[in-house]
Amino acid sequence: MTASLRVALAASLVLGTACRGDQAARSTAAAPPAQAAVHDVDRAGIDASVAPGDDFFHYANGGWLKKNEIPPDRSSYGIGGILFDRAQERTHALLDAAAAGSAAAGSDERKIGDYYASYMDEAGIEAKGLAPLHDQLAAIAAIGDAHALAAYVGSTLRADVDALNSTNFYTDRLFGIWITQDLNDPAHAAPYLMQGGLGMPDRDYYMQPGARMDGNRSAYRSHVAAMLKLAAIADPDAKAARIFDLERRIADVHATRTESVEVSKANNPWPREAFVKRAPGLDWPAVFQGAHLDQAATIIVWHPGAIRGIAALVPRVPLETWRDYLTFHAIDRRAGVLPKAFGDESFAFYGKVLSGTPQRQDLWKRAVNATDTSLGEAVGRLYVQKYFPAASKAQLQEMVAKMSAAFDRRLDSLSWMAPKTKDAAKAKLKTLRVGIGYPDGWRDFSTLSIVRGDALGNVERAELFDYQFHLAKLARAPDKGEWWMTPQTVNAVNLPLQNALNFPAAILEPPYYDPAASAAIRYGAVGAIIGHEISHSFDDQGSQFDADGRFTNWWTPQDLAHFKDASAKLVAQYNAYAPFPDLHVNGQLTLSENIADVAGLSAAYDAYRADRGQDPGDDDRTFFISFAQSWRTKFREALARQLVLTDGHAPDEYRADTVRNLDAWYGAFDVKAGQRLYLAPPDRVRVW
Ligand SMILES: [Zn+2]
């Protein structure tokens, strides 16, 4: 989709928290000196008029929520957003310096400087009009038969989805490609083929009845027509109607978001030659040749129903409609590096309508985000040199070791798990690779050509370069140390196939991680984040992968029965949350994340109790407040609704309420039966 939606999502999917700097400034002004400049939780942000047992999120954050508004160019705001801003401003300074400096031609610094400067050159972009897209649009116009259509579709596929790490199932290209370790063979990499081809975020946007979705659909049809009009393409309204109808038919064969996370349904290795028979309608040899996948013996088909359905649509839809559809997406995808009218129109739909954001981001922010997307590790290398001290890395590695030990102890004390399963779990924990801050090795950008003054060409070449990087993995043994997030990303991720975790430098910042804060605060915030990621290795998804990342069942039927029972309780617990009267949380879709939240918080609590010092502030209440404040976020309604449908995470507010599954929380806040969040002991979910 367009950059604006990605940015909105990037800023909202991050784990939520409050800028240490802001907080210090506020408490200095409002509180007596004795309490100022203390590395504490945000006491002023608490709303004591709310009973913790009724609504823990609003108890911990109500004061802050009342005082703070979402900035006009954002669709959400909270601690994650504040850290995002911090990383963005730092990156901005690095890029400004790189753009103004005179680093050697061909160096990474020169490339990021040239890329950024080209993106910032509004006048240059304006003057070129649609010329940078000319070759691509001419190639689409020249598609004269089904073979040419398939070859074009294949040549434009990119490595733009990720089924298991960041669970990104969205691409506006007809299919998404993901290249990583083979689900069934840890010694080799494999290409994965996924559904794609929609301009709106998910099939629900096309299929769900109701006035709200009707509104989105008619706004999207208008958006398609407006983009075609801007490009001076004849007959835009009729074409927009046909493009929309084609997308609706594509959406109709798509798997749902909930189905997409079921790995057992997705583990379909098809011999490359079998596609012609199994998914007739599309000239698959031409697709694979175009995509440089014609050497791959097998391809794992993640969404077999959609792959068959989309292939079958090809001969049923006139070639002219396919050309119009491809033309629209070629333009829409690049709106950010086309003249301003295209970017504004794109924002009006993706930013305003779909995310509820009133104002488009400043150019420099968009340019920073784009440079991060295209040259992430080159930027990240400079970023960590300046902003991530070796001491932080060492301290965090120690915290991770303590969290792992807490997990190991929890495994020991589990009464329901068979010894054999415990051994396998412990082996997995022991071999877990935990990446802190940045990767051990950096991506080599030497063969990527970045041309100053060619903003659109730079984006195209960077995406192709990235695709080639992933294709090259097919020829060698998988790299267990590969990172899937850049160091300047405010987020963290579990990599099931690599049995590894990535904690980027930009999330290892106060207040998530404040080296001077008490154990209660540190474990309640970054400790729970670490615990969350570790426990993904053992949640409903992670427990399907062994220590080598092989997709296999290492559980006894009895273990699985207990686990399913605990999972079912958690599904029901989250299904009962309704952020809007007409929309409740999808407990099944968010199950993995909710298990990780419960297990991660439980392990963080254990590690804090084992590690806490003599500090009188090191108490259970502080631990739980620190946790709930780390989820501090406000959302605009349109984005909140979008996320409930498409995001594997529950809304941040309910993630803060994870506390109700821990016995210690009841004692700390004197929570009693009858209060809204109260769960009777048998209903509290203990997975690990
Ligand atoms: Zn997670």
XYZ file of C-alpha atoms in Angstrom, residues 257-661:
405
model
C -6.700 -12.830 8.490
C -7.503 -15.461 11.140
C -6.989 -18.321 8.643
C -3.685 -16.797 7.528
C -1.956 -17.550 10.820
C -2.773 -21.262 10.754
C 0.560 -22.731 9.753
C -0.798 -26.251 9.344
C -3.095 -24.963 6.589
C -0.244 -22.999 5.046
C 2.344 -25.761 4.860
C 1.768 -26.690 1.222
C 5.010 -27.329 -0.639
C 4.058 -27.540 -4.307
C 6.546 -28.710 -6.928
C 7.021 -25.760 -9.266
C 5.790 -27.841 -12.219
C 2.551 -28.672 -10.400
C 1.199 -25.110 -10.412
C -0.123 -25.323 -13.953
C -2.374 -28.249 -12.940
C -3.188 -27.242 -9.364
C -3.909 -23.577 -10.051
C -4.951 -23.372 -13.709
C -5.624 -20.089 -15.482
C -2.320 -18.313 -14.995
C 0.815 -18.953 -17.050
C 2.903 -20.000 -14.042
C 6.158 -20.748 -15.919
C 6.086 -17.122 -17.103
C 5.373 -15.870 -13.570
C 8.269 -17.837 -12.086
C 10.648 -16.857 -14.842
C 9.750 -13.212 -14.344
C 10.217 -13.580 -10.600
C 13.554 -15.433 -10.987
C 12.051 -18.399 -9.200
C 12.417 -20.753 -12.139
C 15.224 -22.606 -10.350
C 13.200 -23.320 -7.198
C 12.140 -26.984 -7.102
C 9.314 -26.365 -4.637
C 7.388 -23.322 -3.508
C 5.426 -23.280 -0.275
C 1.911 -22.094 -1.046
C 0.690 -20.288 2.054
C -2.781 -19.502 0.729
C -3.663 -22.349 -1.660
C -7.323 -21.320 -1.990
C -6.427 -17.770 -2.941
C -3.638 -18.834 -5.295
C -6.064 -21.128 -7.118
C -8.800 -18.497 -7.038
C -6.656 -15.664 -8.371
C -5.195 -17.864 -11.121
C -8.714 -18.866 -12.150
C -9.731 -15.205 -12.375
C -7.045 -14.385 -14.917
C -8.784 -15.741 -18.050
C -12.215 -14.623 -16.802
C -11.335 -10.946 -16.585
C -10.658 -8.985 -19.800
C -6.992 -8.220 -20.408
C -7.866 -4.544 -20.614
C -9.142 -4.582 -17.035
C -5.935 -6.243 -15.860
C -3.939 -3.525 -17.599
C -6.019 -0.817 -15.932
C -5.648 -2.533 -12.568
C -1.862 -2.820 -12.917
C -1.642 0.787 -14.124
C -3.550 2.062 -11.115
C -1.376 0.125 -8.668
C 1.855 1.155 -10.371
C 0.831 4.784 -9.800
C -0.782 4.374 -6.376
C 2.199 2.465 -4.946
C 4.557 5.320 -5.836
C 2.320 8.231 -4.832
C 4.894 9.390 -2.273
C 7.536 10.051 -4.934
C 5.233 11.510 -7.577
C 4.073 15.155 -7.783
C 2.378 16.447 -4.656
C -1.202 16.055 -5.942
C -0.715 12.265 -6.083
C 0.634 12.095 -2.540
C -2.144 14.323 -1.228
C -4.809 12.171 -2.884
C -3.218 9.019 -1.523
C -3.166 10.519 1.970
C -6.789 11.638 1.653
C -7.794 7.996 1.304
C -5.217 5.905 3.194
C -4.461 8.479 5.865
C -7.791 10.238 6.418
C -10.438 7.690 5.462
C -8.762 4.451 6.502
C -6.761 5.671 9.505
C -8.583 8.828 10.589
C -5.426 10.960 10.473
C -6.300 14.625 9.787
C -2.987 15.893 8.472
C -0.321 14.536 6.150
C 3.137 14.162 7.694
C 5.810 16.720 6.910
C 7.997 15.849 3.947
C 11.076 15.238 6.091
C 9.253 12.596 8.119
C 8.104 10.808 4.999
C 11.627 11.024 3.589
C 13.135 9.563 6.773
C 10.616 6.712 6.762
C 11.244 5.972 3.096
C 15.021 5.939 3.591
C 14.542 3.605 6.547
C 12.460 1.287 4.392
C 14.856 1.221 1.449
C 18.246 1.377 3.189
C 17.332 0.334 6.715
C 20.518 -1.399 7.786
C 22.770 1.220 6.201
C 20.977 3.860 8.279
C 20.905 1.572 11.301
C 24.646 1.088 11.261
C 25.187 4.822 11.686
C 22.348 5.000 14.201
C 23.774 2.476 16.653
C 27.268 3.944 16.415
C 25.836 7.146 17.772
C 22.908 6.112 19.951
C 23.400 2.621 21.337
C 26.208 2.311 23.894
C 27.975 -1.021 24.408
C 27.085 -0.807 28.122
C 23.361 -0.968 27.299
C 23.901 -4.051 25.186
C 25.765 -5.788 28.010
C 23.153 -4.916 30.665
C 20.294 -6.047 28.490
C 22.028 -9.316 27.687
C 22.200 -9.887 31.430
C 18.474 -9.139 31.811
C 17.688 -11.536 28.979
C 19.717 -14.250 30.734
C 17.713 -13.651 33.918
C 14.442 -13.762 32.017
C 15.491 -17.038 30.384
C 16.340 -18.450 33.806
C 12.901 -17.386 35.063
C 11.319 -19.208 32.129
C 13.413 -22.272 32.792
C 12.238 -22.321 36.419
C 8.639 -21.952 35.300
C 9.100 -24.971 33.036
C 10.422 -26.954 36.003
C 7.412 -26.132 38.105
C 4.761 -26.966 35.473
C 2.765 -29.906 36.750
C 0.778 -30.591 33.605
C 3.612 -30.993 31.110
C 5.160 -34.372 30.272
C 8.905 -34.666 31.003
C 9.657 -35.305 27.334
C 7.891 -32.118 26.289
C 9.672 -30.189 29.030
C 13.033 -31.409 27.723
C 12.186 -30.219 24.223
C 11.026 -26.849 25.564
C 14.200 -26.466 27.593
C 16.333 -27.354 24.566
C 14.537 -24.667 22.620
C 15.085 -22.107 25.355
C 18.759 -23.020 25.626
C 19.448 -22.532 21.919
C 17.350 -19.360 21.577
C 19.436 -16.640 19.882
C 18.747 -13.258 21.403
C 19.805 -10.274 19.292
C 20.173 -7.034 21.246
C 20.319 -3.666 19.493
C 21.658 -4.618 16.054
C 22.795 -7.620 13.989
C 26.267 -9.176 14.226
C 26.830 -8.560 10.519
C 25.501 -5.855 8.208
C 23.862 -6.118 4.809
C 26.161 -5.258 1.905
C 24.644 -2.463 -0.195
C 27.593 -2.120 -2.572
C 25.687 -3.320 -5.645
C 22.700 -1.032 -5.078
C 22.722 2.049 -7.272
C 21.257 5.206 -5.709
C 21.060 8.189 -8.044
C 20.714 11.701 -6.677
C 17.682 13.318 -8.283
C 15.881 10.059 -9.101
C 13.570 9.545 -6.119
C 11.238 7.088 -7.818
C 14.025 5.115 -9.476
C 15.777 4.828 -6.115
C 12.694 3.273 -4.502
C 12.314 0.834 -7.410
C 15.982 -0.190 -7.371
C 16.023 -0.571 -3.587
C 12.983 -2.876 -3.678
C 14.523 -4.955 -6.452
C 17.845 -5.065 -4.587
C 16.014 -6.263 -1.487
C 14.246 -8.949 -3.510
C 17.583 -10.101 -4.960
C 19.055 -10.225 -1.452
C 16.284 -12.602 -0.443
C 16.519 -14.646 -3.672
C 20.226 -15.209 -3.014
C 19.297 -17.004 0.205
C 17.884 -19.873 -1.870
C 21.426 -20.864 -2.839
C 22.889 -21.204 0.648
C 22.237 -22.519 4.137
C 19.879 -20.328 6.180
C 21.501 -17.588 8.261
C 20.220 -18.053 11.816
C 21.536 -14.612 12.694
C 19.521 -12.743 10.052
C 17.652 -9.715 11.429
C 14.114 -8.852 10.333
C 13.896 -5.398 11.893
C 16.248 -2.462 11.565
C 18.017 -1.135 14.690
C 16.067 2.149 14.492
C 12.693 0.351 14.709
C 10.629 0.771 17.882
C 9.458 -2.821 18.131
C 10.662 -6.342 18.898
C 10.133 -9.670 17.178
C 10.321 -13.436 17.625
C 11.621 -15.437 14.636
C 10.193 -18.974 14.959
C 12.149 -20.511 12.084
C 15.462 -19.172 13.433
C 14.582 -19.761 17.100
C 15.744 -16.198 17.626
C 14.634 -12.798 18.909
C 15.437 -9.276 17.699
C 15.317 -6.325 20.108
C 16.199 -3.250 18.029
C 18.177 -0.420 19.641
C 15.338 2.102 19.302
C 13.005 0.229 21.692
C 15.745 -0.196 24.295
C 15.234 3.350 25.511
C 13.649 4.979 28.583
C 11.078 4.379 29.827
C 10.970 0.871 28.356
C 14.546 0.452 29.392
C 16.079 2.855 31.886
C 19.294 1.469 33.370
C 18.874 3.697 36.430
C 15.296 2.621 37.237
C 14.357 0.053 39.893
C 13.972 -3.635 39.092
C 10.178 -3.303 39.418
C 10.117 -0.632 36.713
C 12.621 -2.292 34.398
C 11.045 -5.743 34.547
C 7.523 -4.338 34.324
C 8.431 -2.581 31.070
C 11.360 -4.025 29.073
C 11.278 -7.250 31.118
C 7.713 -7.916 30.014
C 8.681 -7.088 26.415
C 11.552 -9.584 26.578
C 9.275 -12.135 28.243
C 6.635 -11.538 25.575
C 9.103 -12.302 22.789
C 10.602 -15.337 24.547
C 7.166 -16.787 25.160
C 6.280 -16.525 21.467
C 8.617 -19.495 21.152
C 6.068 -21.449 23.199
C 2.709 -19.945 22.253
C 0.150 -21.577 19.946
C 2.355 -20.685 16.960
C 5.848 -21.065 18.440
C 5.083 -24.392 20.061
C 4.721 -25.802 16.545
C 8.436 -25.180 15.860
C 11.286 -27.118 17.436
C 14.731 -25.847 18.474
C 15.912 -25.993 14.841
C 12.892 -24.121 13.562
C 11.352 -27.226 11.999
C 7.557 -27.205 11.819
C 6.796 -30.250 13.916
C 4.726 -31.382 16.850
C 6.861 -31.983 19.944
C 3.941 -32.112 22.357
C 2.145 -35.124 23.816
C -1.622 -35.191 23.223
C -2.202 -34.532 26.953
C 0.072 -31.465 26.915
C -1.739 -30.181 23.899
C -5.123 -30.738 25.546
C -4.115 -28.644 28.555
C -2.666 -25.949 26.334
C -5.809 -25.829 24.172
C -7.957 -25.562 27.286
C -5.933 -22.619 28.610
C -5.996 -21.059 25.133
C -9.772 -21.379 24.899
C -10.144 -19.467 28.160
C -7.942 -16.715 26.828
C -9.884 -16.554 23.552
C -13.088 -16.087 25.567
C -11.465 -13.486 27.834
C -10.478 -11.330 24.824
C -13.671 -11.932 22.834
C -15.482 -10.237 25.714
C -13.637 -6.931 25.180
C -15.566 -4.477 22.987
C -13.744 -1.246 22.102
C -16.864 -0.124 20.216
C -20.456 -1.256 20.807
C -20.578 -2.882 17.359
C -17.037 -4.343 17.366
C -15.394 -6.743 19.755
C -11.824 -8.039 19.886
C -11.169 -11.265 17.954
C -9.827 -13.591 20.651
C -8.751 -16.221 18.137
C -6.910 -13.821 15.831
C -5.028 -12.279 18.777
C -4.442 -15.526 20.666
C -0.685 -15.869 20.060
C -0.049 -12.322 21.186
C -2.281 -12.682 24.229
C -0.558 -15.892 25.293
C 2.780 -14.121 24.875
C 1.516 -11.223 26.999
C 0.337 -13.474 29.837
C 3.411 -15.706 29.817
C 5.812 -12.791 29.307
C 4.362 -10.785 32.173
C 4.416 -13.855 34.447
C 8.085 -14.539 33.709
C 8.957 -10.851 34.083
C 7.272 -10.867 37.484
C 9.308 -13.895 38.596
C 12.557 -12.362 37.341
C 11.795 -9.065 39.102
C 11.083 -10.855 42.398
C 14.384 -12.736 42.052
C 16.356 -9.641 41.118
C 14.795 -6.805 43.115
C 16.949 -4.724 45.378
C 16.399 -2.916 48.641
C 14.821 0.105 46.966
C 11.500 0.771 48.765
C 10.029 1.671 45.340
C 10.708 -1.895 44.268
C 7.224 -3.151 44.992
C 4.538 -5.100 43.183
C 2.335 -2.065 42.607
C 5.162 -0.270 40.812
C 5.856 -3.366 38.716
C 2.240 -3.568 37.487
C 1.916 0.199 36.947
C 5.131 0.177 34.928
C 3.649 -2.597 32.797
C 0.306 -0.846 32.235
C 2.009 2.464 31.458
C 4.119 0.748 28.815
C 0.825 0.215 26.908
C -0.177 3.862 27.090
C -1.609 4.734 23.647
C -4.452 6.705 22.114
C -5.946 5.698 18.770
C -8.122 7.445 16.263
C -11.310 5.482 15.741
C -10.718 4.589 12.077
C -7.306 3.115 12.860
C -8.553 1.384 15.990
C -11.269 -0.297 13.932
C -8.816 -1.218 11.175
C -6.462 -2.826 13.697
C -9.182 -4.886 15.351
C -9.821 -6.451 11.930
C -6.249 -6.840 10.680
C -3.800 -6.822 13.595
C -2.744 -9.951 15.443
C -2.387 -7.862 18.619
C -5.268 -6.910 20.888
C -5.776 -3.143 21.394
C -3.154 -1.770 23.810
C -5.748 -1.013 26.486
C -6.617 -4.692 26.862
C -2.982 -5.724 26.697
C -2.493 -3.640 29.857
C -5.322 -5.631 31.476
C -3.261 -8.834 31.089
C -2.484 -8.270 34.793
C -5.819 -9.848 35.776
C -4.332 -13.282 35.071
